[in-house]
Amino acid sequence: MKDERVFGITTGTAATAAALASLLCLRDRVVKRVNVETPSGKIDVDVDSVERISQDTARASVIKRPYGDPDVTVNLSIMAEVQITGTSGVLIRGGEGVGTVTKPGLQVPPGEAAINPVPRRMIEDNLRRYLRNGEGAIVTVSVPEGEKIASKTMNPRLGIEGGISILGTSGIARPMSSSAYRRSLACQIDIAVARGFRELVFVPGNIGERFAREYFKRIEEERIIQMANFPGYMLGEAAKKGVKRIILMGHAGKLIKLSAGIFQTKNSIADARREIMTAHAALSGAAPEVTERIFNLPTVEEMISELERAGLMEEVFNSISKSIRERCSERFPFETDVLIFSLDGRILNSSFKTTPAHRFRDGDHNR
């Protein structure tokens, strides 16, 4: 058994455990713990509740216990109702609080419950250990609080409506692991490419998305891709999937890091903002006292104001934008444009090619 003080279980493992406990209840075995086969091996999972509803139907719940990660699904009750049938198949459905996929490009087709392939296989494989010859099952997975917390996940951006997703590729949730989050971010690219889009707008987060919506009045929402602190990973995924042009758009505080080749932008990992601003100010002819003030200012917005007073704002941000394009062209095959904003929505560089009236010519709506 994995040490649950260090490791947790995925929503897929929780759903599998609940389904297995339900089936065992129908075999007259009311259990408090089940042994689940996962891609990472066998895991013992505690069962919170189990009840028999009828002769052929039972329901159980598993609490996704806390572990060393700020996971929004921690402490959620994941439930599964199992009905034994006279057919040999295992049908898996989504109930209350499990989202429905509405856009192509994800691992599950539109119209289906957002229960990913690995959890589906886990549920089926674990139930088949206890199904008799000629028996099948209908499994309904539900998360009573799922719709409430879905807004805290990537689901609204991915077009998954009505609840959370049942996820997991290994069965184990690892603390502070960014790999699952990166994969969820990359799903945005999958959806855009499925619609035929090859020209995308990449933004660091919500501020950049708001700028993009205001700048491009009629842009399709699927073109706007949030990259969080992982521009290197996200740009690499875009390259793998055949994207032809990227418009990097957002607040200066995040985007300027790319000009120094920093493609993981979390402050605790790399924060060279004042060095970048000071260097480009000096390259643009700023007086020594100006560069010293910029170097000692605590926020990017204050640095912007200092550059504006010195009459160097546009020149400095054109220089930074050029460096961003150069760093991107060294690593990725597509064309890149850069639009940098201040918090009050002003465009800081004039070197970009993309206008508000830019026409995105790719995509299935133009075929």
Tab-separated table of C-alpha atoms in Angstrom:
chain	number	residue	atom	x	y	z
A	1	MET	CA	0.000	0.000	0.000
A	2	LYS	CA	1.245	3.467	-0.871
A	3	ASP	CA	1.866	5.875	1.992
A	4	GLU	CA	-1.216	8.095	1.826
A	5	ARG	CA	0.517	10.749	3.905
A	6	VAL	CA	2.683	11.275	0.830
A	7	PHE	CA	0.532	9.970	-2.016
A	8	GLY	CA	-3.166	10.328	-2.650
A	9	ILE	CA	-5.606	8.605	-4.959
A	10	THR	CA	-7.036	9.976	-8.163
A	11	THR	CA	-10.741	10.536	-8.724
A	12	GLY	CA	-10.546	7.527	-11.068
A	13	THR	CA	-9.229	5.297	-8.292
A	14	ALA	CA	-11.876	6.590	-5.873
A	15	ALA	CA	-14.643	5.846	-8.402
A	16	THR	CA	-13.205	2.381	-9.021
A	17	ALA	CA	-13.055	1.626	-5.292
A	18	ALA	CA	-16.661	2.757	-4.827
A	19	ALA	CA	-17.807	0.593	-7.746
A	20	LEU	CA	-15.913	-2.426	-6.411
A	21	ALA	CA	-17.381	-1.981	-2.913
A	22	SER	CA	-20.862	-1.792	-4.448
A	23	LEU	CA	-20.382	-5.026	-6.365
A	24	LEU	CA	-18.978	-6.806	-3.321
A	25	CYS	CA	-22.041	-5.670	-1.362
A	26	LEU	CA	-24.180	-7.472	-3.945
A	27	ARG	CA	-22.050	-10.531	-3.198
A	28	ASP	CA	-23.056	-10.169	0.489
A	29	ARG	CA	-19.683	-8.706	1.438
A	30	VAL	CA	-20.020	-5.310	3.109
A	31	VAL	CA	-16.455	-4.021	3.233
A	32	LYS	CA	-14.683	-1.040	4.790
A	33	ARG	CA	-11.672	-1.317	2.481
A	34	VAL	CA	-11.104	-2.626	-1.037
A	35	ASN	CA	-7.985	-3.591	-2.939
A	36	VAL	CA	-7.953	-1.815	-6.294
A	37	GLU	CA	-5.816	-2.776	-9.285
A	38	THR	CA	-4.337	0.392	-10.826
A	39	PRO	CA	-1.676	1.032	-13.505
A	40	SER	CA	0.710	1.654	-10.576
A	41	GLY	CA	-0.123	-1.616	-8.827
A	42	LYS	CA	-2.526	-2.639	-6.082
A	43	ILE	CA	-3.824	0.029	-3.694
A	44	ASP	CA	-5.935	-0.399	-0.573
A	45	VAL	CA	-8.686	2.230	-0.454
A	46	ASP	CA	-10.979	2.943	2.505
A	47	VAL	CA	-14.731	2.837	1.797
A	48	ASP	CA	-16.798	5.539	3.498
A	49	SER	CA	-20.263	3.999	3.054
A	50	VAL	CA	-21.999	1.170	1.226
A	51	GLU	CA	-25.644	0.189	0.948
A	52	ARG	CA	-27.763	-2.278	-0.962
A	53	ILE	CA	-30.589	-0.551	-2.813
A	54	SER	CA	-32.294	-3.589	-4.346
A	55	GLN	CA	-31.647	-7.207	-5.201
A	56	ASP	CA	-29.347	-6.260	-8.076
A	57	THR	CA	-28.204	-2.714	-7.198
A	58	ALA	CA	-25.883	-1.259	-4.556
A	59	ARG	CA	-24.176	2.077	-3.978
A	60	ALA	CA	-20.940	3.007	-2.189
A	61	SER	CA	-18.894	6.150	-1.575
A	62	VAL	CA	-15.193	6.853	-1.133
A	63	ILE	CA	-13.735	10.066	0.305
A	64	LYS	CA	-10.740	11.407	-1.591
A	65	ARG	CA	-8.562	11.902	1.474
A	66	PRO	CA	-6.082	14.789	1.864
A	67	TYR	CA	-2.460	14.313	0.882
A	68	GLY	CA	0.465	16.656	0.275
A	69	ASP	CA	-1.120	18.657	-2.528
A	70	PRO	CA	-3.590	21.586	-2.741
A	71	ASP	CA	-6.051	19.536	-4.812
A	72	VAL	CA	-9.586	20.960	-5.170
A	73	THR	CA	-11.017	17.440	-5.209
A	74	VAL	CA	-9.626	16.575	-1.753
A	75	ASN	CA	-12.356	15.590	0.740
A	76	LEU	CA	-14.904	15.080	-2.034
A	77	SER	CA	-17.215	12.096	-1.830
A	78	ILE	CA	-16.954	10.006	-5.009
A	79	MET	CA	-19.889	7.639	-5.392
A	80	ALA	CA	-20.645	4.693	-7.650
A	81	GLU	CA	-23.880	2.806	-8.078
A	82	VAL	CA	-23.616	-0.667	-9.607
A	83	GLN	CA	-26.478	-2.605	-11.138
A	84	ILE	CA	-25.828	-6.190	-12.215
A	85	THR	CA	-27.278	-7.017	-15.639
A	86	GLY	CA	-27.783	-10.148	-17.677
A	87	THR	CA	-25.505	-8.969	-20.466
A	88	SER	CA	-21.734	-9.330	-20.541
A	89	GLY	CA	-20.766	-5.674	-20.988
A	90	VAL	CA	-19.846	-3.057	-18.386
A	91	LEU	CA	-21.557	0.273	-19.127
A	92	ILE	CA	-20.122	3.300	-17.342
A	93	ARG	CA	-22.210	6.459	-17.024
A	94	GLY	CA	-21.887	9.839	-15.355
A	95	GLY	CA	-24.371	10.896	-12.707
A	96	GLU	CA	-24.783	14.014	-10.584
A	97	GLY	CA	-21.694	16.205	-10.420
A	98	VAL	CA	-19.792	14.460	-13.222
A	99	GLY	CA	-19.317	16.794	-16.172
A	100	THR	CA	-20.384	16.219	-19.776
A	101	VAL	CA	-17.926	16.787	-22.643
A	102	THR	CA	-19.239	19.314	-25.188
A	103	LYS	CA	-16.233	19.922	-27.458
A	104	PRO	CA	-14.158	17.629	-29.675
A	105	GLY	CA	-10.448	17.142	-29.058
A	106	LEU	CA	-10.509	15.551	-25.605
A	107	GLN	CA	-9.992	11.871	-24.784
A	108	VAL	CA	-13.757	11.448	-24.421
A	109	PRO	CA	-16.070	12.404	-27.331
A	110	PRO	CA	-18.722	15.136	-27.043
A	111	GLY	CA	-21.917	14.056	-25.343
A	112	GLU	CA	-20.184	11.520	-23.101
A	113	ALA	CA	-19.575	11.785	-19.358
A	114	ALA	CA	-16.140	13.214	-18.532
A	115	ILE	CA	-14.762	9.908	-17.277
A	116	ASN	CA	-11.391	9.413	-18.932
A	117	PRO	CA	-10.282	6.153	-20.596
A	118	VAL	CA	-7.938	4.933	-17.835
A	119	PRO	CA	-10.567	5.259	-15.062
A	120	ARG	CA	-13.087	3.531	-17.341
A	121	ARG	CA	-10.687	0.625	-17.864
A	122	MET	CA	-9.921	0.470	-14.146
A	123	ILE	CA	-13.605	0.256	-13.251
A	124	GLU	CA	-14.277	-2.440	-15.841
A	125	ASP	CA	-11.174	-4.510	-15.068
A	126	ASN	CA	-11.762	-4.449	-11.308
A	127	LEU	CA	-15.438	-5.375	-11.607
A	128	ARG	CA	-14.727	-8.246	-13.984
A	129	ARG	CA	-12.776	-9.939	-11.198
A	130	TYR	CA	-16.102	-10.481	-9.407
A	131	LEU	CA	-18.669	-10.676	-12.218
A	132	ARG	CA	-19.892	-14.179	-13.006
A	133	ASN	CA	-20.240	-15.757	-16.424
A	134	GLY	CA	-22.961	-14.022	-18.412
A	135	GLU	CA	-23.148	-11.080	-16.033
A	136	GLY	CA	-22.492	-7.442	-16.808
A	137	ALA	CA	-22.968	-4.200	-14.941
A	138	ILE	CA	-24.185	-0.632	-15.287
A	139	VAL	CA	-21.986	1.714	-13.256
A	140	THR	CA	-23.122	5.266	-12.521
A	141	VAL	CA	-20.413	7.511	-11.062
A	142	SER	CA	-21.526	10.638	-9.230
A	143	VAL	CA	-19.907	13.422	-7.210
A	144	PRO	CA	-22.544	15.274	-5.145
A	145	GLU	CA	-20.377	18.411	-4.788
A	146	GLY	CA	-18.900	18.124	-8.288
A	147	GLU	CA	-20.852	20.853	-10.002
A	148	LYS	CA	-20.123	23.256	-7.155
A	149	ILE	CA	-16.339	22.906	-7.384
A	150	ALA	CA	-16.077	22.526	-11.177
A	151	SER	CA	-15.521	26.277	-11.567
A	152	LYS	CA	-12.208	25.852	-9.695
A	153	THR	CA	-10.934	23.412	-12.319
A	154	MET	CA	-10.004	23.686	-16.006
A	155	ASN	CA	-13.358	22.177	-17.004
A	156	PRO	CA	-15.187	25.404	-17.930
A	157	ARG	CA	-12.354	26.294	-20.348
A	158	LEU	CA	-12.398	22.810	-21.835
A	159	GLY	CA	-16.131	22.837	-22.471
A	160	ILE	CA	-16.910	20.244	-19.795
A	161	GLU	CA	-20.243	21.226	-18.291
A	162	GLY	CA	-22.120	20.264	-15.151
A	163	GLY	CA	-19.361	18.907	-12.955
A	164	ILE	CA	-15.833	17.626	-12.565
A	165	SER	CA	-13.926	15.033	-14.556
A	166	ILE	CA	-12.993	11.563	-13.361
A	167	LEU	CA	-9.291	11.461	-14.121
A	168	GLY	CA	-6.025	9.668	-13.529
A	169	THR	CA	-3.462	7.875	-15.663
A	170	SER	CA	-1.611	6.052	-12.888
A	171	GLY	CA	-4.212	5.705	-10.137
A	172	ILE	CA	-1.912	7.652	-7.793
A	173	ALA	CA	-2.095	11.398	-7.105
A	174	ARG	CA	1.417	12.674	-6.417
A	175	PRO	CA	1.962	15.738	-4.236
A	176	MET	CA	2.908	19.004	-5.897
A	177	SER	CA	3.098	17.263	-9.253
A	178	SER	CA	2.705	19.685	-12.142
A	179	SER	CA	2.482	16.972	-14.801
A	180	ALA	CA	-1.280	16.452	-14.471
A	181	TYR	CA	-1.884	20.198	-14.507
A	182	ARG	CA	0.281	20.624	-17.590
A	183	ARG	CA	-1.662	17.883	-19.352
A	184	SER	CA	-4.939	19.604	-18.489
A	185	LEU	CA	-3.594	22.855	-19.925
A	186	ALA	CA	-2.524	21.088	-23.114
A	187	CYS	CA	-6.096	19.847	-23.599
A	188	GLN	CA	-6.940	23.406	-24.635
A	189	ILE	CA	-4.640	22.980	-27.645
A	190	ASP	CA	-6.262	19.649	-28.500
A	191	ILE	CA	-9.689	21.326	-28.617
A	192	ALA	CA	-8.415	24.205	-30.783
A	193	VAL	CA	-6.683	21.861	-33.226
A	194	ALA	CA	-9.792	19.672	-33.412
A	195	ARG	CA	-11.673	22.736	-34.648
A	196	GLY	CA	-9.046	23.286	-37.323
A	197	PHE	CA	-7.384	26.269	-35.658
A	198	ARG	CA	-3.673	26.641	-36.417
A	199	GLU	CA	-3.274	30.251	-35.265
A	200	LEU	CA	-3.664	30.646	-31.507
A	201	VAL	CA	-3.387	33.307	-28.832
A	202	PHE	CA	-1.353	32.218	-25.805
A	203	VAL	CA	-1.873	34.099	-22.541
A	204	PRO	CA	-0.357	33.593	-19.063
A	205	GLY	CA	-3.710	33.592	-17.261
A	206	ASN	CA	-6.975	35.416	-16.667
A	207	ILE	CA	-5.572	38.928	-17.106
A	208	GLY	CA	-4.117	37.997	-20.485
A	209	GLU	CA	-7.371	36.315	-21.502
A	210	ARG	CA	-9.320	39.450	-20.663
A	211	PHE	CA	-6.894	41.533	-22.736
A	212	ALA	CA	-7.252	39.131	-25.657
A	213	ARG	CA	-11.052	39.255	-25.579
A	214	GLU	CA	-10.999	43.051	-25.462
A	215	TYR	CA	-8.393	43.353	-28.213
A	216	PHE	CA	-9.916	40.806	-30.600
A	217	LYS	CA	-13.608	41.582	-30.349
A	218	ARG	CA	-14.839	38.501	-32.220
A	219	ILE	CA	-12.199	35.900	-31.426
A	220	GLU	CA	-13.371	32.319	-30.911
A	221	GLU	CA	-12.876	31.337	-27.277
A	222	GLU	CA	-11.071	28.120	-28.234
A	223	ARG	CA	-8.232	30.135	-29.783
A	224	ILE	CA	-7.287	31.675	-26.435
A	225	ILE	CA	-4.976	29.258	-24.619
A	226	GLN	CA	-3.952	29.762	-21.004
A	227	MET	CA	-0.383	28.583	-20.450
A	228	ALA	CA	-0.045	29.443	-16.717
A	229	ASN	CA	3.626	29.174	-15.660
A	230	PHE	CA	4.463	26.665	-18.408
A	231	PRO	CA	5.001	28.594	-21.675
A	232	GLY	CA	7.860	26.306	-22.713
A	233	TYR	CA	5.796	23.161	-22.295
A	234	MET	CA	2.711	24.687	-23.931
A	235	LEU	CA	4.613	26.091	-26.908
A	236	GLY	CA	6.277	22.702	-27.344
A	237	GLU	CA	2.879	20.976	-27.346
A	238	ALA	CA	1.605	23.479	-29.914
A	239	ALA	CA	4.570	22.697	-32.152
A	240	LYS	CA	3.911	18.939	-31.893
A	241	LYS	CA	0.290	19.455	-32.895
A	242	GLY	CA	0.989	21.484	-36.016
A	243	VAL	CA	0.166	25.021	-34.859
A	244	LYS	CA	1.515	27.522	-37.388
A	245	ARG	CA	1.368	30.860	-35.563
A	246	ILE	CA	1.278	31.945	-31.920
A	247	ILE	CA	0.348	35.379	-30.615
A	248	LEU	CA	1.798	35.787	-27.115
A	249	MET	CA	-0.346	38.286	-25.261
A	250	GLY	CA	-0.431	39.402	-21.651
A	251	HIS	CA	0.867	41.494	-18.814
A	252	ALA	CA	4.523	42.489	-18.839
A	253	GLY	CA	5.243	40.818	-15.500
A	254	LYS	CA	5.046	37.324	-17.009
A	255	LEU	CA	5.853	37.781	-20.683
A	256	ILE	CA	9.142	39.644	-20.261
A	257	LYS	CA	10.715	36.550	-18.660
A	258	LEU	CA	10.604	34.808	-22.036
A	259	SER	CA	13.003	37.426	-23.418
A	260	ALA	CA	15.681	35.969	-21.136
A	261	GLY	CA	14.894	32.404	-22.179
A	262	ILE	CA	12.899	31.712	-19.003
A	263	PHE	CA	10.168	29.331	-20.162
A	264	GLN	CA	8.985	28.267	-16.710
A	265	THR	CA	7.779	31.523	-15.205
A	266	LYS	CA	6.891	30.692	-11.607
A	267	ASN	CA	8.517	33.389	-9.449
A	268	SER	CA	10.023	30.917	-6.998
A	269	ILE	CA	11.814	29.170	-9.872
A	270	ALA	CA	12.955	32.160	-11.924
A	271	ASP	CA	12.395	35.860	-11.388
A	272	ALA	CA	14.673	38.108	-13.421
A	273	ARG	CA	12.179	40.885	-14.125
A	274	ARG	CA	14.208	43.752	-12.750
A	275	GLU	CA	17.373	42.494	-14.459
A	276	ILE	CA	15.540	42.197	-17.779
A	277	MET	CA	14.001	45.663	-17.530
A	278	THR	CA	17.281	47.237	-16.432
A	279	ALA	CA	19.251	45.591	-19.241
A	280	HIS	CA	16.822	46.645	-21.969
A	281	ALA	CA	16.573	50.154	-20.531
A	282	ALA	CA	20.360	50.443	-20.688
A	283	LEU	CA	20.377	49.085	-24.260
A	284	SER	CA	17.796	51.735	-25.149
A	285	GLY	CA	19.999	54.541	-23.831
A	286	ALA	CA	18.609	55.110	-20.341
A	287	ALA	CA	20.773	57.243	-18.078
A	288	PRO	CA	22.582	55.421	-15.241
A	289	GLU	CA	20.333	56.970	-12.602
A	290	VAL	CA	17.248	55.723	-14.473
A	291	THR	CA	18.577	52.169	-14.736
A	292	GLU	CA	19.469	52.241	-11.035
A	293	ARG	CA	15.940	53.335	-10.106
A	294	ILE	CA	14.413	50.639	-12.318
A	295	PHE	CA	16.639	47.985	-10.750
A	296	ASN	CA	15.501	48.958	-7.260
A	297	LEU	CA	11.760	49.227	-7.937
A	298	PRO	CA	9.654	46.402	-6.451
A	299	THR	CA	6.988	45.995	-9.174
A	300	VAL	CA	6.874	45.868	-12.952
A	301	GLU	CA	4.130	48.514	-13.011
A	302	GLU	CA	6.452	50.947	-11.219
A	303	MET	CA	9.208	50.114	-13.705
A	304	ILE	CA	6.803	50.880	-16.555
A	305	SER	CA	6.004	54.287	-15.003
A	306	GLU	CA	9.718	55.050	-14.637
A	307	LEU	CA	10.356	54.188	-18.293
A	308	GLU	CA	7.404	56.331	-19.333
A	309	ARG	CA	8.798	59.317	-17.419
A	310	ALA	CA	12.130	58.789	-19.168
A	311	GLY	CA	10.423	58.642	-22.585
A	312	LEU	CA	11.717	55.100	-23.164
A	313	MET	CA	8.711	52.863	-22.586
A	314	GLU	CA	7.940	51.981	-26.199
A	315	GLU	CA	11.584	51.521	-27.169
A	316	VAL	CA	12.302	49.255	-24.203
A	317	PHE	CA	9.272	47.050	-24.788
A	318	ASN	CA	9.998	46.821	-28.512
A	319	SER	CA	13.454	45.572	-27.538
A	320	ILE	CA	11.983	43.058	-25.081
A	321	SER	CA	9.435	41.879	-27.668
A	322	LYS	CA	12.194	41.334	-30.214
A	323	SER	CA	14.100	39.216	-27.697
A	324	ILE	CA	10.978	37.155	-26.953
A	325	ARG	CA	10.491	36.417	-30.659
A	326	GLU	CA	14.169	35.472	-31.004
A	327	ARG	CA	14.064	33.126	-27.998
A	328	CYS	CA	10.904	31.479	-29.340
A	329	SER	CA	12.295	31.093	-32.864
A	330	GLU	CA	15.341	29.313	-31.431
A	331	ARG	CA	13.121	26.631	-29.874
A	332	PHE	CA	9.914	26.429	-31.914
A	333	PRO	CA	9.135	26.252	-35.645
A	334	PHE	CA	6.122	28.557	-35.833
A	335	GLU	CA	5.812	32.312	-36.345
A	336	THR	CA	5.425	34.298	-33.129
A	337	ASP	CA	3.994	37.761	-32.465
A	338	VAL	CA	4.058	39.528	-29.085
A	339	LEU	CA	1.640	42.009	-27.527
A	340	ILE	CA	2.564	43.255	-24.052
A	341	PHE	CA	0.091	45.120	-21.834
A	342	SER	CA	0.188	47.073	-18.591
A	343	LEU	CA	-2.417	46.343	-15.940
A	344	ASP	CA	-4.544	49.276	-17.090
A	345	GLY	CA	-4.761	47.763	-20.573
A	346	ARG	CA	-2.251	49.897	-22.462
A	347	ILE	CA	-0.204	48.230	-25.180
A	348	LEU	CA	3.445	48.781	-24.278
A	349	ASN	CA	5.174	47.711	-27.511
A	350	SER	CA	4.506	48.947	-31.032
A	351	SER	CA	6.516	46.264	-32.836
A	352	PHE	CA	3.692	43.726	-33.189
A	353	LYS	CA	2.068	42.842	-36.503
A	354	THR	CA	-1.321	41.717	-35.244
A	355	THR	CA	-4.067	44.341	-35.313
A	356	PRO	CA	-7.466	44.235	-33.557
A	357	ALA	CA	-9.040	43.675	-36.974
A	358	HIS	CA	-6.757	40.712	-37.715
A	359	ARG	CA	-8.647	37.957	-39.500
A	360	PHE	CA	-7.967	34.443	-38.325
A	361	ARG	CA	-8.334	32.535	-41.593
A	362	ASP	CA	-7.976	28.966	-40.408
A	363	GLY	CA	-10.514	26.793	-38.614
A	364	ASP	CA	-13.508	24.666	-39.478
A	365	HIS	CA	-15.870	27.642	-39.691
A	366	ASN	CA	-14.015	28.912	-42.770
A	367	ARG	CA	-13.829	25.632	-44.657
